[in-house]
Every structure is written in structure tokens, then in C-alpha cells.
CSV table of C-alpha atoms in Angstrom, one decimal:
chain,number,residue,atom,x,y,z
A,1,MET,CA,251.5,326.5,167.4
A,2,HIS,CA,249.3,323.9,166.9
A,3,GLU,CA,251.4,321.9,169.6
A,4,TRP,CA,250.1,323.9,172.5
A,5,ALA,CA,246.3,323.2,171.1
A,6,LEU,CA,246.9,319.2,170.8
A,7,ALA,CA,248.3,319.7,174.3
A,8,GLU,CA,245.5,321.4,175.7
A,9,ALA,CA,243.4,318.6,174.4
A,10,VAL,CA,245.1,316.1,176.1
A,11,ALA,CA,245.1,318.0,179.2
A,12,ARG,CA,241.2,318.5,178.8
A,13,THR,CA,241.1,314.4,177.8
A,14,VAL,CA,243.2,313.5,181.2
A,15,GLU,CA,240.5,315.9,183.4
A,16,GLU,CA,237.7,314.1,181.7
A,17,LEU,CA,238.8,310.8,182.8
A,18,VAL,CA,239.7,312.0,186.5
A,19,VAL,CA,236.5,313.8,187.0
A,20,LYS,CA,234.6,310.6,186.0
A,21,GLY,CA,236.5,308.5,188.2
A,22,ARG,CA,239.5,307.0,186.7
A,23,ASP,CA,242.7,306.8,188.3
A,24,VAL,CA,245.0,308.6,186.2
A,25,ARG,CA,248.6,309.1,187.9
A,26,GLU,CA,250.5,308.5,184.1
A,27,VAL,CA,249.9,308.9,180.7
A,28,GLU,CA,250.9,308.0,177.4
A,29,VAL,CA,250.8,309.9,174.2
A,30,VAL,CA,250.8,308.4,170.9
A,31,LEU,CA,252.0,311.1,168.2
A,32,GLY,CA,251.1,310.0,164.6
A,33,GLU,CA,254.2,310.4,162.4
A,34,LEU,CA,251.9,312.0,159.8
A,35,GLN,CA,251.1,314.9,162.7
A,36,ALA,CA,254.3,316.7,161.8
A,37,VAL,CA,254.5,317.7,165.7
A,38,ASP,CA,257.1,319.6,166.9
A,39,GLU,CA,257.7,317.0,170.1
A,40,GLY,CA,259.9,319.4,172.0
A,41,VAL,CA,257.3,322.5,172.2
A,42,PHE,CA,255.0,320.0,172.8
A,43,GLU,CA,256.2,318.6,176.0
A,44,LEU,CA,257.1,321.9,177.2
A,45,ALA,CA,253.4,322.5,176.8
A,46,LEU,CA,252.4,319.5,178.6
A,47,LYS,CA,254.5,320.0,181.1
A,48,GLU,CA,252.9,323.0,182.1
A,49,LEU,CA,249.2,322.4,181.7
A,50,PHE,CA,249.6,319.2,183.9
A,51,GLU,CA,251.4,321.5,186.3
A,52,GLU,CA,248.9,324.1,186.2
A,53,MET,CA,246.3,321.2,186.4
A,54,ARG,CA,248.2,320.4,189.9
A,55,ARG,CA,248.0,323.7,190.8
A,56,GLU,CA,244.6,325.0,190.3
A,57,LYS,CA,242.6,321.8,190.2
A,58,GLY,CA,244.3,319.2,192.5
A,59,ILE,CA,244.9,316.8,189.5
A,60,ASP,CA,248.0,315.3,189.9
A,61,VAL,CA,249.3,313.5,186.6
A,62,GLN,CA,252.5,312.2,188.1
A,63,GLY,CA,254.4,311.8,184.8
A,64,PHE,CA,253.6,310.8,180.8
A,65,LYS,CA,255.5,309.7,178.2
A,66,ILE,CA,255.7,310.3,174.6
A,67,THR,CA,256.1,307.8,171.9
A,68,ARG,CA,255.7,308.2,168.1
A,69,GLU,CA,253.6,306.0,166.3
A,70,LYS,CA,255.0,305.2,162.4
A,71,ALA,CA,253.1,305.9,159.6
A,72,ALA,CA,251.9,302.8,157.5
A,73,PHE,CA,249.7,302.1,154.5
A,74,LYS,CA,248.1,299.5,153.0
A,75,CYS,CA,247.2,299.2,149.1
A,76,GLN,CA,243.1,298.0,148.6
A,77,VAL,CA,244.3,296.4,145.3
A,78,CYS,CA,247.5,294.2,146.1
A,79,GLY,CA,247.2,294.3,149.4
A,80,HIS,CA,250.8,295.3,150.1
A,81,THR,CA,251.7,297.0,153.2
A,82,TRP,CA,254.3,299.4,153.7
A,83,THR,CA,255.9,302.6,155.3
A,84,LEU,CA,257.3,305.8,155.4
A,85,GLU,CA,260.9,304.5,154.9
A,86,GLU,CA,260.3,302.6,152.1
A,87,TRP,CA,258.2,305.7,150.5
A,88,PRO,CA,259.0,308.7,151.8
A,89,VAL,CA,257.0,311.8,151.3
A,90,LYS,CA,258.7,314.8,149.6
A,91,GLU,CA,259.2,317.4,152.1
A,92,GLU,CA,257.0,320.1,150.1
A,93,PHE,CA,253.7,317.9,150.5
A,94,ARG,CA,254.6,316.6,154.1
A,95,GLU,CA,252.5,320.0,155.7
A,96,ALA,CA,249.8,319.2,153.1
A,97,VAL,CA,249.8,315.4,154.4
A,98,HIS,CA,249.6,316.9,157.7
A,99,PHE,CA,246.5,319.0,157.6
A,100,VAL,CA,244.5,316.8,154.9
A,101,PRO,CA,246.1,313.2,155.1
A,102,GLU,CA,244.0,311.9,152.2
A,103,VAL,CA,245.8,314.8,150.1
A,104,VAL,CA,248.8,311.6,149.9
A,105,HIS,CA,246.7,310.1,147.5
A,106,SER,CA,247.1,312.5,144.7
A,107,HIS,CA,250.8,312.5,145.0
A,108,TYR,CA,251.7,309.0,145.4
A,109,SER,CA,250.5,305.5,144.5
A,110,CYS,CA,251.6,302.1,146.0
A,111,PRO,CA,255.3,301.5,145.5
A,112,ARG,CA,254.1,297.3,144.2
A,113,CYS,CA,251.1,298.1,141.8
A,114,GLY,CA,250.6,301.2,141.1
A,115,SER,CA,247.4,302.1,142.7
A,116,ARG,CA,246.4,304.8,144.2
A,117,ASP,CA,243.5,303.0,146.5
A,118,PHE,CA,245.1,303.3,149.7
A,119,GLU,CA,244.3,303.4,153.2
A,120,ILE,CA,246.1,305.1,156.2
A,121,THR,CA,246.4,302.3,158.4
A,122,ALA,CA,248.7,303.9,160.7
A,123,GLY,CA,250.6,307.2,162.0
A,124,ARG,CA,247.6,309.8,161.8
A,125,GLY,CA,246.7,311.5,165.2
A,126,VAL,CA,247.4,311.8,168.9
A,127,LYS,CA,246.4,309.0,171.0
A,128,VAL,CA,246.0,309.0,174.9
A,129,ARG,CA,246.5,305.6,176.8
A,130,VAL,CA,246.2,305.6,180.6
A,131,ILE,CA,249.4,304.0,182.2
């Protein structure tokens, strides 16, 4: 259940911001499309952890929203940019890409020129934004 570990990391980040004096009332958590996070489990974990922070530490995050960031790629040879809609990752490779995104270079290439020299420009990781 990596969703709980991710939610704990978000809660710790919020707690650190509050301890440093930041006024954090609401947060936006951006989940990269390549993260393969079960959003329902993640949301439940975050609700429970924020409630625990409120009860035990007096840190009251009044709300949060979860948004998804689409994965995007850019070819280093021809400059073409694309998303997973144009270039779907087969289901059997999604988990491998989730754990080691660079493995995508082993199975896919630029849809325009065929080069495997491309970068993942968006859609990785988890970001926390204070609203």
C-alpha cells in the first residue's frame, strides 16, 4: 500500500511547513499519471492523517484536493512532444514504469522519429502545493 506511505509523506511535508511558520489551511496534491496511485485509498489515508494531525498536534488543514498531472514526453532528437493518449504504455509495462520510469526507454521510442532519446517532462511523482 504505497498510497499510505505517499500520504504520510504529504502529511509530514505539511507539518514541516506549519512548524516553519507557514499558514497552511488547504493543500493541493498533484499526482503524476505515471505514479499509478489508487486515488481512493490515497484520499482516505490523507483524510485520516490530517485528522490525526489535528487531534494530536493541533495542525488543522481545513481541506485538500487531489489533481492529476498528465504524463508528457519530449524527444531530444526531433523535439516532438507527446502524451500517453498518443502513445499508450501497455498495461504490463505500467507497473515497471511506475517503479523505475526510465525503463520506458527500453520499450518505447518517439512516435515521430523513432529515437529512444526522450525525456519525461511531466507526470512523475507527487507534488504538494499550498493553496
